[in-house]
PDB file of C-alpha atoms in Angstrom:
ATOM      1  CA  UNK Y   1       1.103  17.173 -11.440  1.00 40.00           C
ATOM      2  CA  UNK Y   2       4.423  17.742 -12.664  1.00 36.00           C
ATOM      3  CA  UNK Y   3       6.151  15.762 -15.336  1.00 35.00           C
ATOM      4  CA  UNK Y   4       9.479  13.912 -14.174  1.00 33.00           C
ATOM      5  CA  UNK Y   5      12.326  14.762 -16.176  1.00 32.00           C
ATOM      6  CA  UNK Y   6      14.642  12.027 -15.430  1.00 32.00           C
ATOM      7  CA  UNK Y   7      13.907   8.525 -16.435  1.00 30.00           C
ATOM      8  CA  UNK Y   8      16.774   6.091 -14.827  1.00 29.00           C
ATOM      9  CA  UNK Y   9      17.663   2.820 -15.560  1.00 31.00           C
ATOM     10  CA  UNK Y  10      16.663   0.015 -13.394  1.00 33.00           C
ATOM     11  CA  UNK Y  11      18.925  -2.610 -11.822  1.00 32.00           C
ATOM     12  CA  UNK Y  12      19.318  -5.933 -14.153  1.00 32.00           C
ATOM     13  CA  UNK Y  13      17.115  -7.545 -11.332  1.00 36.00           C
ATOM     14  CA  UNK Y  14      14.331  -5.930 -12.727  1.00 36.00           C
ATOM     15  CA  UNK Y  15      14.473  -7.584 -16.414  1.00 35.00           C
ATOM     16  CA  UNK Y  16      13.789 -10.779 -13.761  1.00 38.00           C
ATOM     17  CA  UNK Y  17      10.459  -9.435 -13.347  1.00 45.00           C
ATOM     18  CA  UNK Y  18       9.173  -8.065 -16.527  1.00 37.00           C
ATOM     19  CA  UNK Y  19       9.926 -11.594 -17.930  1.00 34.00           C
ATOM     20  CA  UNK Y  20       7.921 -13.508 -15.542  1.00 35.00           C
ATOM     21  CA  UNK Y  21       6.168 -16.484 -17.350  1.00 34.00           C
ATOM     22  CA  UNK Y  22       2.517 -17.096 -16.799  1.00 32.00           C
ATOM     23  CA  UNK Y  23       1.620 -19.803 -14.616  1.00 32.00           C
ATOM     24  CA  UNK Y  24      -1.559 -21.676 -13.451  1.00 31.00           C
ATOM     25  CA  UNK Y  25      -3.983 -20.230 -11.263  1.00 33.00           C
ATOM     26  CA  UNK Y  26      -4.383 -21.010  -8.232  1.00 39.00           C
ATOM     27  CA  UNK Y  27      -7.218 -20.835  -5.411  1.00 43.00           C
ATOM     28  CA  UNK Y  28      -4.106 -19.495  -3.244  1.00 51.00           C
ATOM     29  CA  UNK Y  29      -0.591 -20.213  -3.221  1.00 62.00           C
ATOM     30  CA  UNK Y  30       0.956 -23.330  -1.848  1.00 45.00           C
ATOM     31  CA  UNK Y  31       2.575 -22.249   1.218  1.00 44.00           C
ATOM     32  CA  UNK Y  32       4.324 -24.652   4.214  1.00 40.00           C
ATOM     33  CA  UNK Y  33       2.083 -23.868   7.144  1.00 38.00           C
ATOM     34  CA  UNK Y  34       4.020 -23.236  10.585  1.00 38.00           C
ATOM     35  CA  UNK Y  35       3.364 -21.202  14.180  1.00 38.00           C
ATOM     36  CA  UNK Y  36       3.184 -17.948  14.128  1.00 46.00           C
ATOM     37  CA  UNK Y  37       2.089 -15.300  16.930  1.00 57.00           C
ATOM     38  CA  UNK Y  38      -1.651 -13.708  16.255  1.00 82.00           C
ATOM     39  CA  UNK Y  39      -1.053 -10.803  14.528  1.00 95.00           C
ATOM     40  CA  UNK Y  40      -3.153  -8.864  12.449  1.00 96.00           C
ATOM     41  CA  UNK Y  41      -4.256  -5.266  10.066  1.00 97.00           C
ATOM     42  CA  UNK Y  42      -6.608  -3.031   9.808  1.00 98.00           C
ATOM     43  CA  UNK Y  43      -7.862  -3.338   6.235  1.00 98.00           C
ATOM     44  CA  UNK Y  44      -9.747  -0.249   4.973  1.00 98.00           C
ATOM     45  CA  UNK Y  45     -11.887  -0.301   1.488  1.00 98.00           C
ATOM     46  CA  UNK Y  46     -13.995   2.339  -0.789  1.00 98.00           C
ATOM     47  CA  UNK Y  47     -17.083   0.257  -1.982  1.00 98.00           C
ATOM     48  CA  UNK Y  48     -18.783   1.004  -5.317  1.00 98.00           C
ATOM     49  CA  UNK Y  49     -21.653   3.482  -3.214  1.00 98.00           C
ATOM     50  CA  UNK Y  50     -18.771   5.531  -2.437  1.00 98.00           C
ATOM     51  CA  UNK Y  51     -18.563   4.268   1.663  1.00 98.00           C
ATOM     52  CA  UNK Y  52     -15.494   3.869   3.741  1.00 98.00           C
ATOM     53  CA  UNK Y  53     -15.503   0.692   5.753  1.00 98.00           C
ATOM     54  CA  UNK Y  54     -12.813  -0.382   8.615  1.00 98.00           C
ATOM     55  CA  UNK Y  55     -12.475  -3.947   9.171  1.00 98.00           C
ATOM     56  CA  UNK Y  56      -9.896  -5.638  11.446  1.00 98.00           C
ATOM     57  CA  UNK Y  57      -8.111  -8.907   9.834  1.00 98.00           C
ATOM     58  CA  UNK Y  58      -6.341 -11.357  11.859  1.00 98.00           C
ATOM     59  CA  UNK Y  59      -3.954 -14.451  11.308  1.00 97.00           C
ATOM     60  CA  UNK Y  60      -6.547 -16.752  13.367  1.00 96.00           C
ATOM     61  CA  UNK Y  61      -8.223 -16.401  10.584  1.00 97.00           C
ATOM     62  CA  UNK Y  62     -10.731 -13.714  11.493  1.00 97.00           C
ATOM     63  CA  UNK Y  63     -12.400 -11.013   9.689  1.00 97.00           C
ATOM     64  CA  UNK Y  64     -14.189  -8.722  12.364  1.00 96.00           C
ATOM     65  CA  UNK Y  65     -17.238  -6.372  11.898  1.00 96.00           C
ATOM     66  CA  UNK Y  66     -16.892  -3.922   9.361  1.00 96.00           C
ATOM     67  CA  UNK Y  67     -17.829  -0.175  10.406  1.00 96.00           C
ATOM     68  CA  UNK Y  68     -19.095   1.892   7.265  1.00 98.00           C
ATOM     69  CA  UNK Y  69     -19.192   5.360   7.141  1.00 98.00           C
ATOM     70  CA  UNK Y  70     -21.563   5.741   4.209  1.00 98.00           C
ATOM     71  CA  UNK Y  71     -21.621   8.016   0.972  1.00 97.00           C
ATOM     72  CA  UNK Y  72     -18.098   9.453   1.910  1.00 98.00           C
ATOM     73  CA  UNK Y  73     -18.039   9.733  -2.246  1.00 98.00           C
ATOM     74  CA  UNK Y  74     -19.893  10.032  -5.123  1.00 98.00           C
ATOM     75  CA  UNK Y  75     -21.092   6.161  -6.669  1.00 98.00           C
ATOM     76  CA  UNK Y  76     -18.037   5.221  -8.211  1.00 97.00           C
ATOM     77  CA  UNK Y  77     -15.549   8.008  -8.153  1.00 97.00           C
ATOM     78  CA  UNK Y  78     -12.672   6.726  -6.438  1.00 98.00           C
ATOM     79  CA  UNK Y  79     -10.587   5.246  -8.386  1.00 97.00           C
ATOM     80  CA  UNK Y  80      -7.527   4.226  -6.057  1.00 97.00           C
ATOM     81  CA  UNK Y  81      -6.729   4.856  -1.963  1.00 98.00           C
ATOM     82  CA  UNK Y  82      -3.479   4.694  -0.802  1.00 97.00           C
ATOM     83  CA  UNK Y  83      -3.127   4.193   2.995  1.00 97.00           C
ATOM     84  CA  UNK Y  84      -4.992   6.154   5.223  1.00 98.00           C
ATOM     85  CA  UNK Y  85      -3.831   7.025   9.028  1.00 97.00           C
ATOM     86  CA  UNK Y  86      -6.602   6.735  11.719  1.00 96.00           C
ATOM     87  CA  UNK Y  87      -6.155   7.938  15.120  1.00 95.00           C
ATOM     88  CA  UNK Y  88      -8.603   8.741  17.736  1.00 95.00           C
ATOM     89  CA  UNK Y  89      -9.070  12.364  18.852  1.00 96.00           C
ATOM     90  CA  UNK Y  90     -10.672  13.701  22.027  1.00 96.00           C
ATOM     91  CA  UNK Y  91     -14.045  13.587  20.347  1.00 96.00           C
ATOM     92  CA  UNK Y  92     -14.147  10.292  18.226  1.00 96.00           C
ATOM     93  CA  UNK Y  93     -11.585   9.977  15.558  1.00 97.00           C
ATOM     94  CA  UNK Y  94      -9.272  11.160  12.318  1.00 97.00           C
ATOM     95  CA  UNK Y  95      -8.665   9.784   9.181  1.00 98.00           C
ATOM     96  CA  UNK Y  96      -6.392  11.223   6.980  1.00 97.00           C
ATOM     97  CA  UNK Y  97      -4.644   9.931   2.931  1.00 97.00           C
ATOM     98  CA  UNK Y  98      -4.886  10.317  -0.149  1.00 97.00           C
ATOM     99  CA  UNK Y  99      -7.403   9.258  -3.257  1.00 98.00           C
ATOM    100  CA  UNK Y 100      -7.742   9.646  -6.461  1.00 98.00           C
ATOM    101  CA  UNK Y 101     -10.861  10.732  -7.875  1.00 98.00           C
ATOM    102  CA  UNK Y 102     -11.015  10.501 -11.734  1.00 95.00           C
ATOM    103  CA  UNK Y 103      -7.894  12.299 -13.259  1.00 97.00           C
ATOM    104  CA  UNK Y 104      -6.994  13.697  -9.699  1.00 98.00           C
ATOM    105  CA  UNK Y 105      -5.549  13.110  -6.359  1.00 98.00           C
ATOM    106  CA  UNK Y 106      -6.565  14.697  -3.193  1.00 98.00           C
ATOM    107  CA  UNK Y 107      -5.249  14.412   0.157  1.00 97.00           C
ATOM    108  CA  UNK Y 108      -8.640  13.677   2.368  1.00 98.00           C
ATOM    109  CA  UNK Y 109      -8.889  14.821   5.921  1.00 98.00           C
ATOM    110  CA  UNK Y 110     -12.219  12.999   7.887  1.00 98.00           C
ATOM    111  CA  UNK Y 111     -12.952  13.645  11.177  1.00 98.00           C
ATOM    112  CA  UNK Y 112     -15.546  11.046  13.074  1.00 98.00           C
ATOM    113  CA  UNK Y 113     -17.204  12.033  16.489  1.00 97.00           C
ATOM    114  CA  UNK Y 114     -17.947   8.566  18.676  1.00 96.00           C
ATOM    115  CA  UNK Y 115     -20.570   7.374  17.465  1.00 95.00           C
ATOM    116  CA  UNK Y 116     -18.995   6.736  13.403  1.00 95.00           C
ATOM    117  CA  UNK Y 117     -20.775   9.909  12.677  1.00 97.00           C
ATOM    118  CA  UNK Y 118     -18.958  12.335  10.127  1.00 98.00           C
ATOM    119  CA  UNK Y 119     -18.617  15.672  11.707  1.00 98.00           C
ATOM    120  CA  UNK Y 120     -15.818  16.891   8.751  1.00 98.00           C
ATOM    121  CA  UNK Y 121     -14.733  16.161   5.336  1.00 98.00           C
ATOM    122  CA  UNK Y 122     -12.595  17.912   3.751  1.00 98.00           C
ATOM    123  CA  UNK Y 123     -10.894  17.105   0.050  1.00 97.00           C
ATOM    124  CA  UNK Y 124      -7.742  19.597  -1.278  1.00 96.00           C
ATOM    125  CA  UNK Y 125      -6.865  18.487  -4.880  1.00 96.00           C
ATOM    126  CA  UNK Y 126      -3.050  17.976  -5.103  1.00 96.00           C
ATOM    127  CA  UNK Y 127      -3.147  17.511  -9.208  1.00 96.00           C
ATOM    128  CA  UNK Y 128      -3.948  15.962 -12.214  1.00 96.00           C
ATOM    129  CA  UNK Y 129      -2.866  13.505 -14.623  1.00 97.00           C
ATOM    130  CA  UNK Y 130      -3.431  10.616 -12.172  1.00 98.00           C
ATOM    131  CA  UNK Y 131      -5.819   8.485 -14.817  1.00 96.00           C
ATOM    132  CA  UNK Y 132      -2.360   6.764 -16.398  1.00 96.00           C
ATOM    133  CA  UNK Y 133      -1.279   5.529 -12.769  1.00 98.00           C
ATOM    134  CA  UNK Y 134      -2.958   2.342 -11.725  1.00 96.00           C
ATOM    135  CA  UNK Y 135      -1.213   2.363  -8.069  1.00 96.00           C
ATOM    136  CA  UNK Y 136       0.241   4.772  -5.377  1.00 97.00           C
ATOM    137  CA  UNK Y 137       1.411   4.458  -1.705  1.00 97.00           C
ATOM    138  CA  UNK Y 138       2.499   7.355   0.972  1.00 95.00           C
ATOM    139  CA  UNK Y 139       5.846   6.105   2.673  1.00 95.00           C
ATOM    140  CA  UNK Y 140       6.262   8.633   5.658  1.00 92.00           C
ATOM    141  CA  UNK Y 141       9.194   7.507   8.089  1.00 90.00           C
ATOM    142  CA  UNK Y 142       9.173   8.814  11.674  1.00 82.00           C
ATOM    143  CA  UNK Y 143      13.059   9.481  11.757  1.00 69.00           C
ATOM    144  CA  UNK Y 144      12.510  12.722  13.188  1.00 68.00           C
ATOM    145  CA  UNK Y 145       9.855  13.591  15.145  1.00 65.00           C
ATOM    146  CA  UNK Y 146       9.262  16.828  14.296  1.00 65.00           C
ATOM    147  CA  UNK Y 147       9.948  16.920  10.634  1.00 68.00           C
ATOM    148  CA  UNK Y 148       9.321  13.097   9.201  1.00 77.00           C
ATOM    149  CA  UNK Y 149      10.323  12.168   5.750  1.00 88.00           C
ATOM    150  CA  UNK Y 150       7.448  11.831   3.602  1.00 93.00           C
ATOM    151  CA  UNK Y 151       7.411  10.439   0.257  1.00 96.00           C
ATOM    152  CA  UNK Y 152       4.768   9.087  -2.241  1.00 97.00           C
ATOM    153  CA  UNK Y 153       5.174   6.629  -4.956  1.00 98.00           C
ATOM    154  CA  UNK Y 154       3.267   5.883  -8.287  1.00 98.00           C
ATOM    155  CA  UNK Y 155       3.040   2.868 -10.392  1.00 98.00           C
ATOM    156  CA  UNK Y 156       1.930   4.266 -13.571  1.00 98.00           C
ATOM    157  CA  UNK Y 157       0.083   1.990 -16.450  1.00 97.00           C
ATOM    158  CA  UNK Y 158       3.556   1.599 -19.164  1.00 98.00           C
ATOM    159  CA  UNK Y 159       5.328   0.135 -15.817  1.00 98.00           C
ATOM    160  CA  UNK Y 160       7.734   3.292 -14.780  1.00 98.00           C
ATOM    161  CA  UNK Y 161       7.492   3.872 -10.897  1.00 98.00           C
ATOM    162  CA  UNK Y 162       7.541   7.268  -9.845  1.00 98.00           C
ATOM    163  CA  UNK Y 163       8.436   8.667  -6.260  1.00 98.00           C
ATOM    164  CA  UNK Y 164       8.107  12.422  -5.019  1.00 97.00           C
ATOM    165  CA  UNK Y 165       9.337  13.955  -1.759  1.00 95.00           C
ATOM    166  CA  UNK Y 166       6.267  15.728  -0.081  1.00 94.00           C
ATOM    167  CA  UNK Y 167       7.196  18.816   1.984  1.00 87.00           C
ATOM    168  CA  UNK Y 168       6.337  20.070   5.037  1.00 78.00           C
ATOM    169  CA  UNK Y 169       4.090  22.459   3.376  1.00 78.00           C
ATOM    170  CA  UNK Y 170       2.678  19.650   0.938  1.00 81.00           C
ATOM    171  CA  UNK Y 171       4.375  20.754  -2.295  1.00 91.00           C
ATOM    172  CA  UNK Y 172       5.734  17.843  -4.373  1.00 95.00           C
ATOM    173  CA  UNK Y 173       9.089  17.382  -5.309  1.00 95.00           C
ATOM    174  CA  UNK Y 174      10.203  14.836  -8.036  1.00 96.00           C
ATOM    175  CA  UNK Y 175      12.627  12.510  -6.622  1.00 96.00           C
ATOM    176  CA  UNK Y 176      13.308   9.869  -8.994  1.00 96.00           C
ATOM    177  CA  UNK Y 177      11.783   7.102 -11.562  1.00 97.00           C
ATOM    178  CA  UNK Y 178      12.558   3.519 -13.007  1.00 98.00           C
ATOM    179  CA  UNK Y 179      10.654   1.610 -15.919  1.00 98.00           C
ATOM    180  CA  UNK Y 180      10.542  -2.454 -15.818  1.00 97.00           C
ATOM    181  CA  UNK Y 181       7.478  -2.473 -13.443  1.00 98.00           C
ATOM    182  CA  UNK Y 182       4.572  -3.099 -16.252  1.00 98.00           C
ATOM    183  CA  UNK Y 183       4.347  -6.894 -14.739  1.00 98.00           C
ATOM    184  CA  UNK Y 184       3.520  -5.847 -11.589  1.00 98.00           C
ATOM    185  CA  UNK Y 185      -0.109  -6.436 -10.477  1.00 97.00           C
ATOM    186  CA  UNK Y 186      -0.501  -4.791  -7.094  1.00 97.00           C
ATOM    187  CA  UNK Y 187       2.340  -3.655  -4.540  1.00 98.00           C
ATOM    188  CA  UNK Y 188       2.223  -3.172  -0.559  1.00 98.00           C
ATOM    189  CA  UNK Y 189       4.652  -1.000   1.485  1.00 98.00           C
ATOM    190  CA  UNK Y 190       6.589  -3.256   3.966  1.00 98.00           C
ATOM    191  CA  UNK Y 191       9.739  -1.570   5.363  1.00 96.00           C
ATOM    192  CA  UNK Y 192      10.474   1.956   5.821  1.00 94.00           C
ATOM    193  CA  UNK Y 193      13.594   3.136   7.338  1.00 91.00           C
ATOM    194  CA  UNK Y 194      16.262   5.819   7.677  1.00 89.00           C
ATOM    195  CA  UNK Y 195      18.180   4.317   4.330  1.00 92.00           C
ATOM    196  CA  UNK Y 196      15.153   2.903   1.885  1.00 95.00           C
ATOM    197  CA  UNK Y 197      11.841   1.650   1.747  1.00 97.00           C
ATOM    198  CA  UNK Y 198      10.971  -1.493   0.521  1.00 98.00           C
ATOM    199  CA  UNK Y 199       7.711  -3.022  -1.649  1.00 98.00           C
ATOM    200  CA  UNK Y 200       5.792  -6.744  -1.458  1.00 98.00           C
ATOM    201  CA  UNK Y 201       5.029  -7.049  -5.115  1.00 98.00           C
ATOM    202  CA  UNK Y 202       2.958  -9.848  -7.421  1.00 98.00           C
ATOM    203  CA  UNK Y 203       3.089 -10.138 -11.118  1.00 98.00           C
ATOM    204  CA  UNK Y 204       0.212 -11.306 -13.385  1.00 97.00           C
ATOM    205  CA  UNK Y 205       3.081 -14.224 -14.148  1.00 98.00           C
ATOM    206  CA  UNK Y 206       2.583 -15.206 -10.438  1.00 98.00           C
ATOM    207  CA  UNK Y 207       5.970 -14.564  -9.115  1.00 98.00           C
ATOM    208  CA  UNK Y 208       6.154 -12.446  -5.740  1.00 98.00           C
ATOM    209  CA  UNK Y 209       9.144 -10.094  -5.377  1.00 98.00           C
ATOM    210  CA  UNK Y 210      10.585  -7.494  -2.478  1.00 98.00           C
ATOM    211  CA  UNK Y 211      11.434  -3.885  -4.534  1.00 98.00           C
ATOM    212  CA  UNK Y 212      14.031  -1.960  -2.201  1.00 98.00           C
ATOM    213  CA  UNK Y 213      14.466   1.588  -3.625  1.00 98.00           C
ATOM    214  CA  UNK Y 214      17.218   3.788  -1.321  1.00 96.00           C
ATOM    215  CA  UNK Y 215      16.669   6.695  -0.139  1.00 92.00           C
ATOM    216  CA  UNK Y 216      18.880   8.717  -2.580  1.00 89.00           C
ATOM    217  CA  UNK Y 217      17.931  10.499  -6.193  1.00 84.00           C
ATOM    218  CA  UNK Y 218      19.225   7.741  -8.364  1.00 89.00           C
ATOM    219  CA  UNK Y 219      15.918   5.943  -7.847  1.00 94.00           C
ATOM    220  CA  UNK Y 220      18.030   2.313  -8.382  1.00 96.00           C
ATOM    221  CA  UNK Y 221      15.391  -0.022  -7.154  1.00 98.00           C
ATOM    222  CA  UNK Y 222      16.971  -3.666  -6.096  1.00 98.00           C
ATOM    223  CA  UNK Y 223      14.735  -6.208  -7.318  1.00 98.00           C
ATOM    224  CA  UNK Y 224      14.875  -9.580  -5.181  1.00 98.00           C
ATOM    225  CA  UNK Y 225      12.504 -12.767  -6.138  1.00 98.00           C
ATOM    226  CA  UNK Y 226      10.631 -14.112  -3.352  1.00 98.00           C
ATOM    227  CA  UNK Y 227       8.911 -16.661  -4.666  1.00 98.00           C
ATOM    228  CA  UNK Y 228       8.475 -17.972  -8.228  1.00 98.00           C
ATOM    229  CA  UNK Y 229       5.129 -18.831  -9.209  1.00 98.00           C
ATOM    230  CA  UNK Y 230       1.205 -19.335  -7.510  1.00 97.00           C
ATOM    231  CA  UNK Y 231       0.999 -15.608  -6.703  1.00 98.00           C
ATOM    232  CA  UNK Y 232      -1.056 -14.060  -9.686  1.00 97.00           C
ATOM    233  CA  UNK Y 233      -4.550 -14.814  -8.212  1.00 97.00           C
ATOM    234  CA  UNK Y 234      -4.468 -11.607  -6.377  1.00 98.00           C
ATOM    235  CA  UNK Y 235      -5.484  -7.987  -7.634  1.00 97.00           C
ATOM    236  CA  UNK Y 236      -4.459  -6.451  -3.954  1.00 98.00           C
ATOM    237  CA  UNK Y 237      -1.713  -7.325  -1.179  1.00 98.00           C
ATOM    238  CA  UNK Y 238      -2.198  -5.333   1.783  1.00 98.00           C
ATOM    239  CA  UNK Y 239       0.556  -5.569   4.456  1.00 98.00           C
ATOM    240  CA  UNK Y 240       1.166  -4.460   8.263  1.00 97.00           C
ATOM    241  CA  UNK Y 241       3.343  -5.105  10.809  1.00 96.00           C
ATOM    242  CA  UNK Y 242       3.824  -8.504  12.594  1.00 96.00           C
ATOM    243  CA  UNK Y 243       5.991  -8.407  15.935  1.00 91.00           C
ATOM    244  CA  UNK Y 244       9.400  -6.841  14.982  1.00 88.00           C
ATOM    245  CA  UNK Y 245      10.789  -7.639  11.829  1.00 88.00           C
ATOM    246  CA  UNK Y 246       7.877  -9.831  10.044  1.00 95.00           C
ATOM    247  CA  UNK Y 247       4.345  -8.840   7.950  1.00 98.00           C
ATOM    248  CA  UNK Y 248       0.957  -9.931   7.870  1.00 98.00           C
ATOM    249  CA  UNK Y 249      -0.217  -9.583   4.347  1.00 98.00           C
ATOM    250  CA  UNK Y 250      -4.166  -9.489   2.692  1.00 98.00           C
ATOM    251  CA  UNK Y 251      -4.267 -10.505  -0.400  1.00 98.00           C
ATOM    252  CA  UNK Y 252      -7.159 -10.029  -2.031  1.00 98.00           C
ATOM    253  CA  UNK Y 253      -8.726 -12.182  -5.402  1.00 98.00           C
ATOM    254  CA  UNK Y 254     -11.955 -10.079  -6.658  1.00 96.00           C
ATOM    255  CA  UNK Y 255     -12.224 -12.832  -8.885  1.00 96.00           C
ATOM    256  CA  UNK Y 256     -13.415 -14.678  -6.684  1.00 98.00           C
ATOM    257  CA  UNK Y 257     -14.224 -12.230  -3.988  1.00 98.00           C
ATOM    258  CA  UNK Y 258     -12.096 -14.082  -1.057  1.00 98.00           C
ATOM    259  CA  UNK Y 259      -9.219 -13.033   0.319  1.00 98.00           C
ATOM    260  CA  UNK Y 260      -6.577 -14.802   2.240  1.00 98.00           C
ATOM    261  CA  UNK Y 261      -3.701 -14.074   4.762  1.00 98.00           C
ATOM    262  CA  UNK Y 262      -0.282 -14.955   5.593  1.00 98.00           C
ATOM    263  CA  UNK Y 263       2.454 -14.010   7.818  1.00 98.00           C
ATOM    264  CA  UNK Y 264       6.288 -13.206   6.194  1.00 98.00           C
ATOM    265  CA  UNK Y 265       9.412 -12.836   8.316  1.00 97.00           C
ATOM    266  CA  UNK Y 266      12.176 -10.724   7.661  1.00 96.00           C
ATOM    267  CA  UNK Y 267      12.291 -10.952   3.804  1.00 97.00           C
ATOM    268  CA  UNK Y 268      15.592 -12.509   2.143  1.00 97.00           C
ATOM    269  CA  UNK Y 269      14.596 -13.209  -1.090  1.00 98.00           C
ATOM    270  CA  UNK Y 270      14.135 -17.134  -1.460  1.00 98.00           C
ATOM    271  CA  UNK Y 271      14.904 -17.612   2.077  1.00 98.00           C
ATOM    272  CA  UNK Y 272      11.574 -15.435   3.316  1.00 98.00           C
ATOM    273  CA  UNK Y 273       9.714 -18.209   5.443  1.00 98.00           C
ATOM    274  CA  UNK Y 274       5.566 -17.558   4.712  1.00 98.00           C
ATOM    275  CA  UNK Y 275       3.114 -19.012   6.430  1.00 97.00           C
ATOM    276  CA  UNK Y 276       0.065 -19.644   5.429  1.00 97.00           C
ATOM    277  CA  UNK Y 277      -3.362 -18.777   8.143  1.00 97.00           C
ATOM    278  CA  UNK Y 278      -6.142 -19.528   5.390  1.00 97.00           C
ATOM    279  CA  UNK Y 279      -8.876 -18.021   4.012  1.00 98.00           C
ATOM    280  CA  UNK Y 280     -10.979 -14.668   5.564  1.00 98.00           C
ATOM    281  CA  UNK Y 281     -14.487 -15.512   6.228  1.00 98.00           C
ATOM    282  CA  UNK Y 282     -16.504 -13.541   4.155  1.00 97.00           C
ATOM    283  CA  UNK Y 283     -16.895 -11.454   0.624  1.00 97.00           C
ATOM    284  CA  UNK Y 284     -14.671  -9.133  -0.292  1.00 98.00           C
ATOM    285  CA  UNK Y 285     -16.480  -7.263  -3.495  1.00 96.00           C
ATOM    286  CA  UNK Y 286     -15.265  -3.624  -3.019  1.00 98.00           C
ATOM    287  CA  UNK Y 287     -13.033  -1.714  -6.172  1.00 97.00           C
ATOM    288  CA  UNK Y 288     -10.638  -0.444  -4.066  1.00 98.00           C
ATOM    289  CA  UNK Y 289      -9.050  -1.889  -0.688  1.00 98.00           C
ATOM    290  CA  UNK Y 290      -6.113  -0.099   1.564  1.00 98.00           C
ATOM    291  CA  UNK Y 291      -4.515  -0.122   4.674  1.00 98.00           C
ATOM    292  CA  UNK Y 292      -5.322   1.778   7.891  1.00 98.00           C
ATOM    293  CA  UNK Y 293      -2.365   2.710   9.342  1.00 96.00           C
ATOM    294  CA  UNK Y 294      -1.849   4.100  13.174  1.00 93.00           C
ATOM    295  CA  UNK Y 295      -0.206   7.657  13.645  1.00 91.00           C
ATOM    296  CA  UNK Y 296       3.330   7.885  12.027  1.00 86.00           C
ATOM    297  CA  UNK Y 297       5.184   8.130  15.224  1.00 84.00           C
ATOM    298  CA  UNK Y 298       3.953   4.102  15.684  1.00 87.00           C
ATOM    299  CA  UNK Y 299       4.217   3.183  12.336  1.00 91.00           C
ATOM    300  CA  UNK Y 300       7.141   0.718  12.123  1.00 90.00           C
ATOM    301  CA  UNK Y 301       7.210  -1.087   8.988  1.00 94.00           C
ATOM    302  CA  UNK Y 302      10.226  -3.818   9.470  1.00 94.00           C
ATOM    303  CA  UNK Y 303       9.457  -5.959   6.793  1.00 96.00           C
ATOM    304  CA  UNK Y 304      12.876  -6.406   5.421  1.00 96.00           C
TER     305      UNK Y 304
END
């Protein structure tokens, strides 16, 4: 993996977040409870035997049947998923992201006949030096059909997020990093448009901001505080799309393996109205959790 050679400074919005105080636990965080439309995700997860399961969450709340397709990896191995797309094929189905396995990513191409079955797996290592980086994302944004922006972001462990543009031929380009991040406990991909993408974020303090980087190479992220406190209780947010310009987000305490699930509208900082749907039925014990997304040309991610 290369090394970036440009480390930028972040907007004084960050400093907001890398001060965060700590705050009480909570079960999950006190949230005024309104109604919304169903909506729901399709929340993906790499257990410790090394299966992929699909599971589809809903605002009711539901947690549906999980499918597993077992001993996709060695016991243990992966250590983080971004998402993954699924999309059915003429003979079952295709799943397609990116893990890292140790030290190293791979991109991961499965293909599943109808019954679940695995008929092809297929790992291509993309690099090393991935054991420092305790989160990553793909952000690919369908502004042109036939050659869609692609880019992939890393939290690494000393706070300093990193984004590269992936090309058509998969080699990485560096495209950017800021530092001020090290408070950040996990991060979900909510917008992606034309002019930026845009990050849910929770800090061990408990605060819950949106991160909105531009699409340009100064990698100036604009830092905006959601919420201020109650949000710490979760090692994973996982986010879709509700309706046109809101989210449905997982989030996910392996404390106390629950999870719970909310609905955001169109994010404006203190303004953002969340509701509340309750807890998932269920366990959720797995190391690593992700999102299933659909194929990119149906992947609209309004969030803010």
């Amino acid at each position: 993996m290369r090394k970036l050679h440009t480390i930028l400074t972040m907007v004084a919005a960050a400093a907001g977040m890398v001060a965060a105080g700590t705050t009480t636990a909570a079960a999950s965080p006190a949230i005024s409870s309104t109604t919304t439309a169903a909506c729901g995700l399709n929340l993906g997860s790499v257990t410790a035997g090394g299966d992929q399961t699909f599971q589809r969450l809903t605002t009711m709340p539901s947690a549906g049947a999980k499918s597993v397709v077992p001993n996709l990896y060695a016991d243990g191995a992966v250590r983080m998923s971004g998402s993954f797309v699924n999309e059915p094929t003429a003979t079952g189905s295709s799943r397609y992201g990116r893990v890292v396995l140790g030290d190293a990513m791979y991109q991961h191409w499965v293909e599943l006949d109808k019954s679940g079955k695995v008929t092809s797996s297929q790992l291509a290592r993309i690099g090393g030096g991935w054991s420092k980086f305790i989160d990553h994302e793909t952000s690919t944004f369908n502004d042109d059909p036939t050659h869609p922006r692609t880019y992939e972001y890393a939290l690494r462990s000393d706070g300093t997020l990193f984004r590269w543009v992936v090309g058509d031929t998969g080699v990485w380009k560096a495209y950017g990093s800021a530092p001020g991040f090290a408070s950040v406990k996990s991060m979900t991909l909510i917008s992606k448009a034309a002019a930026y993408d845009t990050f849910l974020a929770n800090t061990r303090g408990g605060a819950l901001y949106t991160i909105h980087i531009p699409v340009n190479n100064a990698m100036k992220p604009v830092v905006t505080k959601v919420r201020a406190a109650t949000w710490q209780g979760f090692e994973t947010l996982v986010a879709g799309q509700c309706g046109n310009y809101g989210t449905v987000v997982a989030g996910i305490d392996k404390d106390t393996k629950s999870a719970f699930i909310y609905t955001f509208g169109h994010a404006n900082g203190a303004k953002t109205s969340i509701t509340g749907h309750g807890k998932l039925p269920g366990t959720f014990t797995d190391p690593t959790y992700f999102r299933f997304a659909p194929p990119v040309k149906s992947d609209w991610l309004f969030g803010e």
